[in-house]
Coordinates of C-alpha atoms and ligand atoms in Angstrom, one line a residue:
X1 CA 0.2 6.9 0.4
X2 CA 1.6 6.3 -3.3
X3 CA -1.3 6.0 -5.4
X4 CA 0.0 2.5 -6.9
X5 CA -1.4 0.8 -3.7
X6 CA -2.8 -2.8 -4.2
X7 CA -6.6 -2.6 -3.1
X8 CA -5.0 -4.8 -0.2
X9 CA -2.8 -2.5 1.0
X10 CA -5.6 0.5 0.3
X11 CA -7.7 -1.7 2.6
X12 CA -5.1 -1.8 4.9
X13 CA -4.7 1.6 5.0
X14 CA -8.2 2.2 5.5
X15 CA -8.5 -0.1 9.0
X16 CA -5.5 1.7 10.2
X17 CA -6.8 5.2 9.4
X18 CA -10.2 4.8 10.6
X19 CA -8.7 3.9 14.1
X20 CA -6.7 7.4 14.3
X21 CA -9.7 9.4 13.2
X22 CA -11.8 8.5 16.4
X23 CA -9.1 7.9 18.7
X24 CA -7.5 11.8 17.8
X25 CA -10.9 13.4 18.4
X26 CA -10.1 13.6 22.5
X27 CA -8.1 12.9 25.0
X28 CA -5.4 10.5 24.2
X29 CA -4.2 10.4 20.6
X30 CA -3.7 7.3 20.1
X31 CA -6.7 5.7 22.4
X32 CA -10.4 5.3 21.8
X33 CA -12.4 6.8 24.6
X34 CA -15.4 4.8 25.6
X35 CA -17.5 7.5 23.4
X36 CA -15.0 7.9 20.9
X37 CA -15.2 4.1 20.5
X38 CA -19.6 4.4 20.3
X39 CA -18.7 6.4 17.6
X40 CA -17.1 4.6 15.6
X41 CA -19.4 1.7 15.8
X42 CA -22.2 2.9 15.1
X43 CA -21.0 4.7 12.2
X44 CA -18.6 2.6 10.7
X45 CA -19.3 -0.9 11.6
X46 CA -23.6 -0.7 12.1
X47 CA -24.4 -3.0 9.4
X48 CA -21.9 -5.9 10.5
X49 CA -22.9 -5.2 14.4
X50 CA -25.6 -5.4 15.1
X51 CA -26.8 -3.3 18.3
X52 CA -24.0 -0.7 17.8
X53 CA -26.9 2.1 18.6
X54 CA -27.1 0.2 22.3
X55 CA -25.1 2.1 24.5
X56 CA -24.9 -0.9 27.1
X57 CA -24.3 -3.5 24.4
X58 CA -22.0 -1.2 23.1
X59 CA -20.1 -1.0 26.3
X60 CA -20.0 -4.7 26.9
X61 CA -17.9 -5.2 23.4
X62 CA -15.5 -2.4 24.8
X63 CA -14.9 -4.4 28.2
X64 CA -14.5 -7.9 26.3
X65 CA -12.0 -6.1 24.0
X66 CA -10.4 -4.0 26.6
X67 CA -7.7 -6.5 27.6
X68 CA -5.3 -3.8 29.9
X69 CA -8.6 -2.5 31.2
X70 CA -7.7 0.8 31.0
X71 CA -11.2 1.8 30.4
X72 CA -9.8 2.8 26.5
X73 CA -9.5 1.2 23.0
X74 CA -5.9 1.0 22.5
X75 CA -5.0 -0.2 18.6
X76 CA -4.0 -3.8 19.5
X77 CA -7.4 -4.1 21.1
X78 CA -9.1 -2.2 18.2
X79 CA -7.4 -5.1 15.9
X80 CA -9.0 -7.8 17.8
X81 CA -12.3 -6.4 16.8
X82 CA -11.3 -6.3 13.0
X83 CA -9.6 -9.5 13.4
X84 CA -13.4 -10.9 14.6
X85 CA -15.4 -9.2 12.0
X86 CA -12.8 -10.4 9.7
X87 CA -13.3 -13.9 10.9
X88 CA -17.1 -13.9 10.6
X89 CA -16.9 -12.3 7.1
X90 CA -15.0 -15.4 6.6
X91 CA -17.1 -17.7 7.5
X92 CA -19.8 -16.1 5.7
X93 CA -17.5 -16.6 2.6
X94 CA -16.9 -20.2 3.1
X95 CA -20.3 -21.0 3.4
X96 CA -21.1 -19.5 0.0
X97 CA -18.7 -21.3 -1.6
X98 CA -19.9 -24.8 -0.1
X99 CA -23.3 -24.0 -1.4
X100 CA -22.4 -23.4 -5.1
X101 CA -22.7 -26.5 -6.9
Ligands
CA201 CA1 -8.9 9.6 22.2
CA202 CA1 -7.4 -0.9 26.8

């Protein structure tokens, strides 16, 4: 992408991208493989879950986000996670701001 990208639109970029890398590695292009989807949790997204290194808690996040249950990480349900990181982070955020005099 252009290099005149907002840092929003960078960030964008980034959550869209990071999906593709794990999901080409095998199999289906554009899905995330149980393993391909262990992956990419435990190292991208190990400091804001915790027990990514679990391979049974990590398979219990795939079912709950697996909505077809195809058994695969398609991007919608990939979003859903972001969206709930994204939610937490939020919270986080709002909390800080509460507590500053
Ligand atoms: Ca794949
Ligand atoms: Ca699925």
């Amino acid at each position: 992408m252009a290099s005149g990208c907002s840092e929003l639109e960078s960030a964008i970029e980034v959550l869209v991208r990071n999906f593709y890398v794990y999901a080409e590695k095998k199999g289906k292009q554009d899905k995330m493989n149980k393993k391909e989807f262990r992956k990419m949790v435990t190292q991208e997204l190990q400091h804001v879950l915790t027990n990514t290194q679990n391979k049974e808690a990590a398979n219990k996040l795939i079912q709950s986000l697996d909505t077809d249950e195809d058994g695969k990480i398609s991007f919608d349900e990939y979003w859903t996670l972001i969206g709930e990181i994204a939610k937490k982070l939020s919270m986080q955020m709002a909390m800080q701001c509460q507590e500053r005099p």
